[in-house]
XYZ file of C-alpha atoms in Angstrom:
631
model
C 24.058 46.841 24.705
C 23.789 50.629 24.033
C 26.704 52.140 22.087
C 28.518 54.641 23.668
C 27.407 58.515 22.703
C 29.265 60.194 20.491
C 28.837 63.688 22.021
C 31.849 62.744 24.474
C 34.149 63.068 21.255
C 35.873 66.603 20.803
C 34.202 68.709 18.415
C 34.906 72.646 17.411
C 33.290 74.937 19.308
C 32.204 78.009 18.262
C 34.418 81.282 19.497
C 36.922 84.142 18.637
C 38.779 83.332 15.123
C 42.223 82.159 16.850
C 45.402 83.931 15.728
C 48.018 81.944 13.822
C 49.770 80.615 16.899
C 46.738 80.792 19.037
C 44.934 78.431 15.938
C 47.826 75.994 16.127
C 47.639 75.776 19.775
C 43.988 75.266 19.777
C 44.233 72.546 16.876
C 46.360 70.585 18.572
C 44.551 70.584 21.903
C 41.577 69.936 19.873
C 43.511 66.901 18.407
C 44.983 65.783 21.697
C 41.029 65.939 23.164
C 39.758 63.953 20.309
C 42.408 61.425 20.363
C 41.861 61.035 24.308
C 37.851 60.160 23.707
C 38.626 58.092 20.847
C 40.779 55.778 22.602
C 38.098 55.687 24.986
C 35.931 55.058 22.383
C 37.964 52.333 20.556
C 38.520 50.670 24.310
C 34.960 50.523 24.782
C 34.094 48.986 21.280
C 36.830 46.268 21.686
C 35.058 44.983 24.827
C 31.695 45.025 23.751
C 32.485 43.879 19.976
C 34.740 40.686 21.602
C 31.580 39.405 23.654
C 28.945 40.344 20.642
C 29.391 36.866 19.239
C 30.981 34.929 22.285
C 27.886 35.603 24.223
C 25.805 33.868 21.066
C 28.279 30.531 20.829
C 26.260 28.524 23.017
C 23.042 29.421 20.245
C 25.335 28.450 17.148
C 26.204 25.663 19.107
C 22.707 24.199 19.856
C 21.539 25.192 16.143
C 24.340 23.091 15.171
C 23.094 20.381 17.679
C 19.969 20.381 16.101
C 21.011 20.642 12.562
C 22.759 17.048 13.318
C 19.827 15.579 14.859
C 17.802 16.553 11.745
C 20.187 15.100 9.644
C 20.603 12.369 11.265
C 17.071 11.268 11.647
C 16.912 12.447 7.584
C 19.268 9.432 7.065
C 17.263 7.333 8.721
C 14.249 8.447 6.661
C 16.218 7.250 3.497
C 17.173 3.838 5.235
C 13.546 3.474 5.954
C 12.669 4.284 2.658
C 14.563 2.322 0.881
C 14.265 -0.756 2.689
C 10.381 0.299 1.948
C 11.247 0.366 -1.961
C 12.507 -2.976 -1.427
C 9.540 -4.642 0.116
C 7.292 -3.440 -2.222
C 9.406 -3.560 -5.382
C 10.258 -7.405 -4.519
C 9.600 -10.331 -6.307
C 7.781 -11.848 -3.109
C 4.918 -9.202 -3.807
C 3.897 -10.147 -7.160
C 4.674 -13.886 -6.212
C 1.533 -13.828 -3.536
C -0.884 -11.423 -6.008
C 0.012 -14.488 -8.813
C -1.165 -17.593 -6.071
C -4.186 -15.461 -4.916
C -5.318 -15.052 -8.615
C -4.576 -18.687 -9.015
C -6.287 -19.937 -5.405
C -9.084 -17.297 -6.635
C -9.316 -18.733 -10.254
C -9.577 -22.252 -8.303
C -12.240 -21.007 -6.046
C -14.483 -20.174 -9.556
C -14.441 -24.037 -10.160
C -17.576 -23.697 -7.523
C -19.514 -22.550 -10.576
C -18.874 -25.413 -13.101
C -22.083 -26.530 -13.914
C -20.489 -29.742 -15.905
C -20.811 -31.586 -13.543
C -24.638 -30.893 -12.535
C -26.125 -29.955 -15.672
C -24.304 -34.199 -16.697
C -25.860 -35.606 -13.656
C -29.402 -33.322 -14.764
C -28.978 -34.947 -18.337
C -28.652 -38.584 -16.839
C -31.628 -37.942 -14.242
C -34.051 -37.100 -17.477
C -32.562 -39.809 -19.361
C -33.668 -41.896 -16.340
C -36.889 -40.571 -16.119
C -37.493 -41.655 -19.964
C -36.595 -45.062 -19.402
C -39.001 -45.521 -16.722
C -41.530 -43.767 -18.822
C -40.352 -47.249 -21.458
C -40.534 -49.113 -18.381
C -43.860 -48.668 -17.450
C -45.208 -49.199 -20.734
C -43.454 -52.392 -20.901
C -44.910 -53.655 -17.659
C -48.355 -52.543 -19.212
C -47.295 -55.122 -21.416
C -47.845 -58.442 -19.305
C -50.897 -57.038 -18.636
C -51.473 -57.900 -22.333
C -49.532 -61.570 -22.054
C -51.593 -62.542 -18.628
C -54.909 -62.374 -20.333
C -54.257 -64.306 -23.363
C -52.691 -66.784 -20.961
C -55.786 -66.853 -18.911
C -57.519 -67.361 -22.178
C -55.610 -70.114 -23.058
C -56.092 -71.282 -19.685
C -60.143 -71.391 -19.683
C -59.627 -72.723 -23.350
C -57.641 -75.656 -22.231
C -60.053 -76.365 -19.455
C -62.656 -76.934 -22.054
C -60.959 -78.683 -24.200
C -59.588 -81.201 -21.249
C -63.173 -81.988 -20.380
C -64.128 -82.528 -23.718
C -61.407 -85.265 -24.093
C -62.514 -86.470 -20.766
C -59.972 -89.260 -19.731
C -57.281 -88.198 -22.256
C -57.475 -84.810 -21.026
C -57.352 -85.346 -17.656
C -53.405 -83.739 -17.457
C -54.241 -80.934 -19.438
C -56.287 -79.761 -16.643
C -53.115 -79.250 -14.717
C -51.337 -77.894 -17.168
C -53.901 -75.446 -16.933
C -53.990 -74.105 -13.434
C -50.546 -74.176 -13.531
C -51.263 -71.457 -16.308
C -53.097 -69.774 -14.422
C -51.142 -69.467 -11.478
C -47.947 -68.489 -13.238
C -50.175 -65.966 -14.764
C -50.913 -64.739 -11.225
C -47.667 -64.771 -10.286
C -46.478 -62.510 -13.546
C -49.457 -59.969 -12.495
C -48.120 -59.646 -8.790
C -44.327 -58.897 -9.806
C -45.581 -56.725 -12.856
C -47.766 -55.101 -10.060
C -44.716 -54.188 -7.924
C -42.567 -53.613 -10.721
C -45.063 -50.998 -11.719
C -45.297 -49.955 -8.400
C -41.631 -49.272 -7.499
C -41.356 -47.820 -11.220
C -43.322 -44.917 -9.999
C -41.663 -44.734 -7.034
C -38.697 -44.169 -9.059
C -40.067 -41.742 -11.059
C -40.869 -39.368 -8.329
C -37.289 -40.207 -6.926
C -36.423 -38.649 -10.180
C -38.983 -36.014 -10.584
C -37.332 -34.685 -6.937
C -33.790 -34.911 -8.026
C -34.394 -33.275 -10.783
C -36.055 -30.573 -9.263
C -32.563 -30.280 -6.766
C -30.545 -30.184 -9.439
C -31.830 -27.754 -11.223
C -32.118 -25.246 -8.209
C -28.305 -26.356 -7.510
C -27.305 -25.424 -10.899
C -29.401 -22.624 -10.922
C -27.222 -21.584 -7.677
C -23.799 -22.319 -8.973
C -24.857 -20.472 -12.000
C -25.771 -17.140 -9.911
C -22.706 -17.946 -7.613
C -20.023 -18.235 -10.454
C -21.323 -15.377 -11.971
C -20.555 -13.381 -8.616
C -16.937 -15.263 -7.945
C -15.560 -14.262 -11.206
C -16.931 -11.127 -10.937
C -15.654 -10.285 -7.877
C -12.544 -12.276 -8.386
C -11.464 -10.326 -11.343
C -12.576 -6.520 -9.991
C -10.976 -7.298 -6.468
C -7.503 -8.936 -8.247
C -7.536 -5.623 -10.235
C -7.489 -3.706 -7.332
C -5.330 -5.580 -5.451
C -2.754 -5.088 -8.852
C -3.607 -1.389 -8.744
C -2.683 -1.199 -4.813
C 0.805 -2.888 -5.615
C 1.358 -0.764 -8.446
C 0.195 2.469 -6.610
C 2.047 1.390 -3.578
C 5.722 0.405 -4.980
C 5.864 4.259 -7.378
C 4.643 5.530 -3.805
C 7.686 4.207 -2.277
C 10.450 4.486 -4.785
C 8.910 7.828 -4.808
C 9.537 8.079 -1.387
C 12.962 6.476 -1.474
C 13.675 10.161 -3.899
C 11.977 12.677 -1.891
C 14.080 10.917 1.077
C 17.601 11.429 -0.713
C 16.586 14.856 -1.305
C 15.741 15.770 1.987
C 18.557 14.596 3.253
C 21.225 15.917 1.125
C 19.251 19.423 1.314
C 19.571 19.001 5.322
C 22.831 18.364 4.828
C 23.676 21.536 2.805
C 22.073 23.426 5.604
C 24.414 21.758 8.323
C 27.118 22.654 5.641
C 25.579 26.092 5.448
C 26.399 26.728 9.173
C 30.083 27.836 8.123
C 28.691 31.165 8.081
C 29.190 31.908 11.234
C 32.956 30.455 11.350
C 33.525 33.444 8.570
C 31.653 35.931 9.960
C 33.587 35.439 13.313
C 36.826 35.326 11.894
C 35.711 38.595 10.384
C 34.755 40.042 13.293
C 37.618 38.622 15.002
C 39.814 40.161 12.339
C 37.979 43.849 13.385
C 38.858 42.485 16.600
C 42.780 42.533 16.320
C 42.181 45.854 14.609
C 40.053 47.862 17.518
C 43.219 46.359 19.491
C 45.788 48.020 17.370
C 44.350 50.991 16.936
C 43.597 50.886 20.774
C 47.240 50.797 20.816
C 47.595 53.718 18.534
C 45.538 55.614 20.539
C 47.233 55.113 24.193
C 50.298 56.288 23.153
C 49.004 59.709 23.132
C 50.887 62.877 21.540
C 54.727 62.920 22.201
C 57.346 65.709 21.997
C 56.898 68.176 19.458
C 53.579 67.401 18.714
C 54.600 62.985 18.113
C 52.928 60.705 20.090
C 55.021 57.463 21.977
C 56.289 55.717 18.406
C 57.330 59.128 16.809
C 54.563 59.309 14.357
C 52.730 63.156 14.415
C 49.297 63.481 16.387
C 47.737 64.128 13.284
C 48.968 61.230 11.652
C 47.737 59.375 14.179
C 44.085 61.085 14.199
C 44.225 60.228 10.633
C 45.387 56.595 10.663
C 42.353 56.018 13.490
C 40.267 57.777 11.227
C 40.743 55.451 8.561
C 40.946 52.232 10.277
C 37.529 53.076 12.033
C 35.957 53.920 8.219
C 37.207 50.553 6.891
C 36.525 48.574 9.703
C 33.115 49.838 9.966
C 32.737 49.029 6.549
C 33.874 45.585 7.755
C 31.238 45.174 9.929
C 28.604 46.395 7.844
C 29.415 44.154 5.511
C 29.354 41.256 8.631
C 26.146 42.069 9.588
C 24.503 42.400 6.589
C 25.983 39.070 5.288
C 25.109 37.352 8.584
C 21.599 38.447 8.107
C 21.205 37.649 4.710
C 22.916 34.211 5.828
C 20.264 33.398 8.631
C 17.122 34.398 6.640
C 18.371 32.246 3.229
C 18.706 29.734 6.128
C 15.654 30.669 7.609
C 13.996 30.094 4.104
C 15.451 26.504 3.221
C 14.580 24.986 6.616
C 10.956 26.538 5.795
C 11.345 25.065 2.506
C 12.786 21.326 3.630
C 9.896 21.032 6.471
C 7.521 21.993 3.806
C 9.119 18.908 1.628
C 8.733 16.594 4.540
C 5.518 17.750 5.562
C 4.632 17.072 1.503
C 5.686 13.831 1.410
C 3.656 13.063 4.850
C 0.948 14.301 3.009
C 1.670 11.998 0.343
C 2.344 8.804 2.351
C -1.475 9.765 4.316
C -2.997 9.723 0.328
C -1.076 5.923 0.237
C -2.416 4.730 3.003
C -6.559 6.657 2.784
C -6.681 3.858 -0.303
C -10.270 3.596 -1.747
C -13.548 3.783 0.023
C -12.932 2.796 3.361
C -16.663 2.163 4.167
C -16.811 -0.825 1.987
C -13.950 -2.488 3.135
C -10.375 -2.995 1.942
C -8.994 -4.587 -0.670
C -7.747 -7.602 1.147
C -10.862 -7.660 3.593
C -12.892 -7.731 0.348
C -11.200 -11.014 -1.258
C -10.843 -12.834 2.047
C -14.682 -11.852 2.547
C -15.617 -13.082 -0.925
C -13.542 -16.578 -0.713
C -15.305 -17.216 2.676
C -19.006 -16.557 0.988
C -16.925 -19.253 -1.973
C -16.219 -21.495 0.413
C -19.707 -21.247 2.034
C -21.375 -21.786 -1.308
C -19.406 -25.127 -1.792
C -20.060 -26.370 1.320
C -23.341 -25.461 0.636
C -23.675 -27.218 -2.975
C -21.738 -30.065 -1.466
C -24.914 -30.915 1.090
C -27.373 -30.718 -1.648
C -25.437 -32.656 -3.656
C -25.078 -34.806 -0.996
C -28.910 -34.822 -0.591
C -29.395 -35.693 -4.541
C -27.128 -38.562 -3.939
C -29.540 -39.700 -1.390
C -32.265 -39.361 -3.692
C -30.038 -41.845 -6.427
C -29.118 -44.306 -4.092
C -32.863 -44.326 -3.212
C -33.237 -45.116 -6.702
C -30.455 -47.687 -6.979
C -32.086 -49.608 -4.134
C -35.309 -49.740 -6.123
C -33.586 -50.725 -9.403
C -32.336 -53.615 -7.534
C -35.663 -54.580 -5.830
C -37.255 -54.474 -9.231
C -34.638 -56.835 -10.525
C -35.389 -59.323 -8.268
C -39.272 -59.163 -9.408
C -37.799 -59.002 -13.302
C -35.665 -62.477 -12.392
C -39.276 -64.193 -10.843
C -40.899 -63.273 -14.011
C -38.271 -64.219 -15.954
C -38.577 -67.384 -14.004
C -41.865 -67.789 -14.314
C -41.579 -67.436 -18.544
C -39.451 -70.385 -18.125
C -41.690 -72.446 -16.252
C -44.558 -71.735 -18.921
C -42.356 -72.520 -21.482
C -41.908 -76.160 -19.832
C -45.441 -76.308 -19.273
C -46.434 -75.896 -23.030
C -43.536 -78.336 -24.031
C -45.365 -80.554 -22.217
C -48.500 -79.635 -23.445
C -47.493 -80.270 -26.921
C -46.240 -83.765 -26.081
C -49.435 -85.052 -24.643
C -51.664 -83.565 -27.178
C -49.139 -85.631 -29.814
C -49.947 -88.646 -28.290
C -53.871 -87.920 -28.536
C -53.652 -88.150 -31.858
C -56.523 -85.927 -33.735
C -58.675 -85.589 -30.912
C -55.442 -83.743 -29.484
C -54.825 -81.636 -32.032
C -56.585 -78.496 -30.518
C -54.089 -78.735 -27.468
C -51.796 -78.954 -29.503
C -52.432 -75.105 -30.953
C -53.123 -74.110 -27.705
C -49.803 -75.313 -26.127
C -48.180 -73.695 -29.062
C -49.842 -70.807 -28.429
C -48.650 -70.885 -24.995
C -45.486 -71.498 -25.847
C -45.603 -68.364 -28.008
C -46.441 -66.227 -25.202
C -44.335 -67.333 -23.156
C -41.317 -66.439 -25.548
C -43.246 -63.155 -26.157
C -42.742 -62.679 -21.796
C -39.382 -63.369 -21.748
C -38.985 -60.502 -24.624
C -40.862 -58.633 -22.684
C -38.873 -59.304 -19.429
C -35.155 -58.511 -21.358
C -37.007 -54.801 -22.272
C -37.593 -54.495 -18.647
C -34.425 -55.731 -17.579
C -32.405 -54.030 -20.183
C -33.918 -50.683 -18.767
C -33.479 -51.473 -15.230
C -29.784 -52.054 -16.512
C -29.522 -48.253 -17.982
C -30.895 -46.651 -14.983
C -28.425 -48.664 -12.802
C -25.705 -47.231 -15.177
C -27.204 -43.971 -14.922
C -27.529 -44.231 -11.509
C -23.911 -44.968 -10.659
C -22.935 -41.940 -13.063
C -25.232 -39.870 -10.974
C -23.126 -41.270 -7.933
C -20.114 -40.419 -9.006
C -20.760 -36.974 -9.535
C -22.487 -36.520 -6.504
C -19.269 -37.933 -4.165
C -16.965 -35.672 -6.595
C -19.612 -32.606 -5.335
C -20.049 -33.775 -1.666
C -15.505 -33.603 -1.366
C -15.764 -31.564 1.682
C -12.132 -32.419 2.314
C -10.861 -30.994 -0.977
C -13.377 -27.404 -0.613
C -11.665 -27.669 2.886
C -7.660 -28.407 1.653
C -8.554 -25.466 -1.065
C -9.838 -22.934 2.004
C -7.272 -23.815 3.928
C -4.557 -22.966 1.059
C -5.944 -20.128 0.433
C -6.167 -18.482 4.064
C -2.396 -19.082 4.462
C -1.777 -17.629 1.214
C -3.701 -14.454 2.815
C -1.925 -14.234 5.671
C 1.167 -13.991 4.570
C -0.061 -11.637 1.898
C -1.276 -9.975 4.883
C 1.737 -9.909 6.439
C 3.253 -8.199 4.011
C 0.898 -5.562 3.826
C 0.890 -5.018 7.225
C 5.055 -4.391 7.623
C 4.602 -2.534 4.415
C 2.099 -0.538 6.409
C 3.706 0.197 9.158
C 7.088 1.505 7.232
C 4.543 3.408 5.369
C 2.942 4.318 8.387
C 6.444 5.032 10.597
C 8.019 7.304 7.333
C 4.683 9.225 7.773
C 4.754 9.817 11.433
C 8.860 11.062 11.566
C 8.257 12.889 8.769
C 5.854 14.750 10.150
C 7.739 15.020 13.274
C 10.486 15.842 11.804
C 9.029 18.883 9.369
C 7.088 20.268 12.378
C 10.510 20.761 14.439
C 12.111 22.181 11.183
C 9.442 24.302 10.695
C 9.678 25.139 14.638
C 13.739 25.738 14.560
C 13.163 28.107 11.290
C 10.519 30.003 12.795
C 12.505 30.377 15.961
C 15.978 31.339 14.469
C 16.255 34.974 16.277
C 20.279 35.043 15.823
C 19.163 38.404 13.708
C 17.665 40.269 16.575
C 20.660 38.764 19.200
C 23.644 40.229 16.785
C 23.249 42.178 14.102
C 22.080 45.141 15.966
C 24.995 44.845 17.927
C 27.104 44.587 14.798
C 25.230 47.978 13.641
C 25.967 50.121 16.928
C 29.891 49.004 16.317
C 29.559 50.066 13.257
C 27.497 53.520 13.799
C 30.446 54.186 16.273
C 33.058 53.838 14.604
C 31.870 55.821 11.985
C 31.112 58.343 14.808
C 35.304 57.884 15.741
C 36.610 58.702 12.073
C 33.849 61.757 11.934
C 35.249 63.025 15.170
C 38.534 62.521 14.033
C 37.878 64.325 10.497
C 36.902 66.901 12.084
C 39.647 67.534 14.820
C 42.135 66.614 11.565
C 40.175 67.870 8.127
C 40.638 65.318 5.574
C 42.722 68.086 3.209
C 44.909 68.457 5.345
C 46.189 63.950 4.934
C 49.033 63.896 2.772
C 49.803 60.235 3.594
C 46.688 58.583 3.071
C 47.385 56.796 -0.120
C 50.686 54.720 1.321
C 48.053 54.525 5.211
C 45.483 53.082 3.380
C 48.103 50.451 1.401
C 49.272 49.461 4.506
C 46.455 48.746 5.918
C 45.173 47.109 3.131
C 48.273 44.250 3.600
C 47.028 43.683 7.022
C 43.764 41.667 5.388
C 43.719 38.004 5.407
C 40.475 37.133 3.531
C 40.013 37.873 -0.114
C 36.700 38.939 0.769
C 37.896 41.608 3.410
C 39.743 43.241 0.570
C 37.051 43.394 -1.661
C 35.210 45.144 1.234
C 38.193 47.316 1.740
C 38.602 48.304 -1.497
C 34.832 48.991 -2.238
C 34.848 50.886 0.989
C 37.455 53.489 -0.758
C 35.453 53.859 -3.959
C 32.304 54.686 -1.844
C 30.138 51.032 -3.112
C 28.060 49.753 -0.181
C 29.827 47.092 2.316
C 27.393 44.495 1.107
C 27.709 45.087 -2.577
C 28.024 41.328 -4.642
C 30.431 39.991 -1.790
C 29.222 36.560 -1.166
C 30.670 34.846 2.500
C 29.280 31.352 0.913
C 26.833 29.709 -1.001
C 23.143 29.630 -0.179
C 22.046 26.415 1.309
C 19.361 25.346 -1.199
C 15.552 26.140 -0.675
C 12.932 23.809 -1.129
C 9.126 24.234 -1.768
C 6.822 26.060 0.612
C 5.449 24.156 3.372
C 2.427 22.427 3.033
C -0.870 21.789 5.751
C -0.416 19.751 8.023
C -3.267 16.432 7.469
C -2.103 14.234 9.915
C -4.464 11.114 10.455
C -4.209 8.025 11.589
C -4.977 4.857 9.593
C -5.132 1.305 10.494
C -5.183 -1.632 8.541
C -4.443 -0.498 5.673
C -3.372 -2.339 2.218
C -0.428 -0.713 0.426
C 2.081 -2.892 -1.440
């Protein structure tokens, strides 16, 4: 709105030097000219100085709208944060790291080698006895000849008796059969003895390449166990300072927010300020209607050039009044201006910190939790895996148990058959007694006989005895193969642990998306800041306004000065105290008073405290991130 020109007000012309009651005359229609513009003047200014801020209510008004929204939502921040701080600071965090180290410790049991490196001990031990075992069935190799010696020797000897020997001829072919029959079992025996012992070559062979794997594969699970539970420590750590960080930079938001809401009063001062100038255009409006009375008085009986003066000064101070208005109202928006700037920058930080939360380590290898839920599956795998070869060596023992049990039955004929030659040279002995002399070389021969046969059954306990260590051996071996091949337990421990992920999961996921929801309304809510700040024009709308009321009044006292010269007030002293009383504000007077001693309307008169500034804002790095591990 342009002010009004001041070249309408009365000012001295140039002319003739006026006589003395020609100059009165001419003074005081000078005065009565001036007075007549200045009400016009004053008239105008009341109008447009009552709708300056009116017309801008609806703008406080929505600023004020907004400044509620943004601290409402700020609230919400902080109730988002902290229930944030409490997810990741609770006991239900570090409860589910502890059972995953535990359920990850348990998984490393897939590399104890105890068990297969006893069973690879008991497999060589078996492979020695049956190294003894063959060499004792080389034995009745030994024992079958001298009985078939014996046997042709006893022949002889039974034909050389003739009818006395005729029953040592028996006794002989049944040494000689028996003999046979010791020759067949030792043959099988022999046989199934090297059938064991490339049962045993083969499951050593397995074992070895089994313990060989576990070896590689526990190296690798507590490896991995121990670098991925570090990490997954780190994350929690990292995570639970990033939100009780948070939880701060929340509170602080806020409560700066809320100073700037607070800071709004500005304009509630600066009005009533203006207001006040308000009642006083009116009055002097007043003043200046009246007019000039009789004898030079206007309406009320005060003299014209009282009058001139008293407009005079009122339009000085109140333009002082106004300059002080505006310039406080300007310096008010921009300090506002400046701490919205600074609280978007101080969300928009802590978005940027929340996006450095969530981008958590190299996302090209994985994440923390996809790493250890990778890892237990390959765990699992591997014991699954070591249970079917273990399952494969057990097999290969009870393979071998069915052979130790075959051979026993062959060990039991020979043992048998060491019996029956026993009898047979018992015998022998007896009839070669009742020969007499002519006897007495079957005699030596069934005692020889009956040596051997003693010497077989000897020979048959070795065997047995070893066939009894490689059954014992055997079942050892079976035993630790069923404790390997207990799919159901690998399966129970899986199954554990992939419920213990998914709740760990779970976690990580709601702390995600709080993490991930703080981030995005932060954002939000700094860019809108920022936007409101950037858009605050309530400078441009008002103060020049403020400034043409101002430059016109000025204008009015000048005018008036110069229809009245200032040397000529004798009243101003007791004009100016009066209207001094008519202040209300403390701060009006100090603008009053600094207006007489010539300081500057704005000089060190504060309308109300700054609203606080925060930091500058920072870039703006939104990105999106999914599945992401935080607590």
């Amino acid at each position: 709105m342009p002010h009004s020109d001041p070249s309408h007000l009365a000012q001295p012309g140039p002319g003739p030097a006026p006589g003395p009651v020609d100059g009165d005359l001419n003074r005081q229609e000078t005065a009565e000219r001036a007075l007549e513009r200045m009400a016009r003047t004053v008239e105008n200014l009341s109008g447009r100085l009552k709708g300056l801020l009116k017309d801008r209510e609806q703008d406080f008004l929505a600023l004020g709208e907004r400044f509620m929204d943004f601290s409402s939502r700020s609230r919400r921040l902080v109730e988002q944060a902290s229930e944030l701080a409490g997810l990741t600071s609770g006991g239900e965090i570090e409860q589910g790291v502890r059972e995953l180290s535990e359920e990850m410790r348990e998984m490393e049991k897939v590399g104890d080698l105890s068990a297969n490196e006893a069973n690879l001990s008991e497999i060589e031990a078996v492979g020695r006895i049956i190294l003894g075992l063959e060499a004792g069935v080389q034995n009745f190799k030994r024992i079958v000849r001298s009985l078939q010696m014996l046997g042709v020797s006893t022949r002889i000897e039974s034909v050389r008796l003739g009818a006395d020997g005729m029953g040592f001829a028996t006794l002989a072919d049944d040494v000689d059969k028996l003999a046979g029959k010791i020759v067949d079992d030792s043959r099988l025996i022999l046989d199934k003895s090297k059938s064991m012992s490339g049962l045993t070559l083969s499951a050593r062979r397995r074992t070895r390449q089994l313990i060989e794997a576990q070896r590689d594969c526990s190296r690798r699970i507590i490896t991995d166990t121990d670098k991925n539970i570090k990490a997954l420590e780190d994350m929690t750590h990292r995570s639970r300072e990033a939100a009780q960080g948070l939880d701060a930079r929340t509170r602080t938001i806020s409560s700066s927010i809320s100073e700037a809401v607070a800071s709004l009063q500005f304009h509630d001062i600066i009005r009533q300020q203006v207001e006040h100038v308000e009642q006083a255009l009116s009055d002097m409006r007043e003043v200046a209607r009246q007019g000039s009375g009789p004898a030079g008085e206007n309406g009320d009986g005060r003299p014209l050039s009282e009058t001139i003066y008293w407009l005079a000064d009122a339009s000085r101070l109140q333009a002082s009044q106004i300059d002080n208005a505006g310039e406080r109202f300007e310096k008010a928006v921009e300090t506002l201006r400046r701490s919205l700037l600074g609280i978007s920058g101080s969300v928009l930080d802590m978005s940027g910190e929340i996006e450095a939360v969530l981008e958590n380590g190299d996302r090209t290898k994985g994440s923390v939790l996809d790493r250890i839920e990778s890892d237990a599956e390959s765990a699992v795998s591997a014991m699954k895996e070591f249970a079917l070869h273990a399952g494969e060596i057990g097999a290969i023992v009870a393979d071998l148990a069915g052979t130790v049990k075959e051979m026993n039955a062959f060990v039991l004929e020979i043992e048998e058959v060491g019996t029956e030659i026993e009898l047979i040279a018992l015998n022998a002995s007896v009839k070669a007694a009742r020969a007499g002399d002519r006897g007495r070389a079957l005699g030596v021969l069934a005692t020889a006989i009956k040596g051997l046969s003693a010497e077989a059954r000897e020979q048959t306990g070795a065997v047995a005895e070893s066939l009894r260590n490689i059954t014992r051996s055997s079942k050892v071996l079976e035993d630790n193969s069923s404790r390997l091949m207990d799919l159901g337990r690998i399966e129970a421990l899986a199954q554990g642990r992939r419920a213990l992920m998914k709740r760990i999961r779970a976690i990580n996921n709601a702390a995600g998306d709080m993490f991930l929801g703080l981030r995005r309304e932060g954002e939000d809510l700094g860019l809108e800041i920022s936007g409101v700040a950037e858009a605050v024009d309530l400078r441009s709308a008002i103060r020049p306004g403020l400034y043409e009321v101002k430059t016109d009044l000025e204008d009015v006292a000048r005018v008036a000065h110069e229809a009245m010269p200032a040397e000529l007030d004798e009243n101003r002293s007791e004009r100016l105290e009066e209207l001094l009383s008519r202040y209300t504000m403390d701060m009006e007077r100090v603008v009053h008073e600094s207006a007489l001693q010539g300081g500057g309307a704005g000089d060190e008169v504060e309308l109300f405290d700054a609203p606080g500034q925060g930091p500058e804002p920072g870039p703006d790095q939104g990105q999106e991130w999914d599945n992401v591990e935080l607590f």
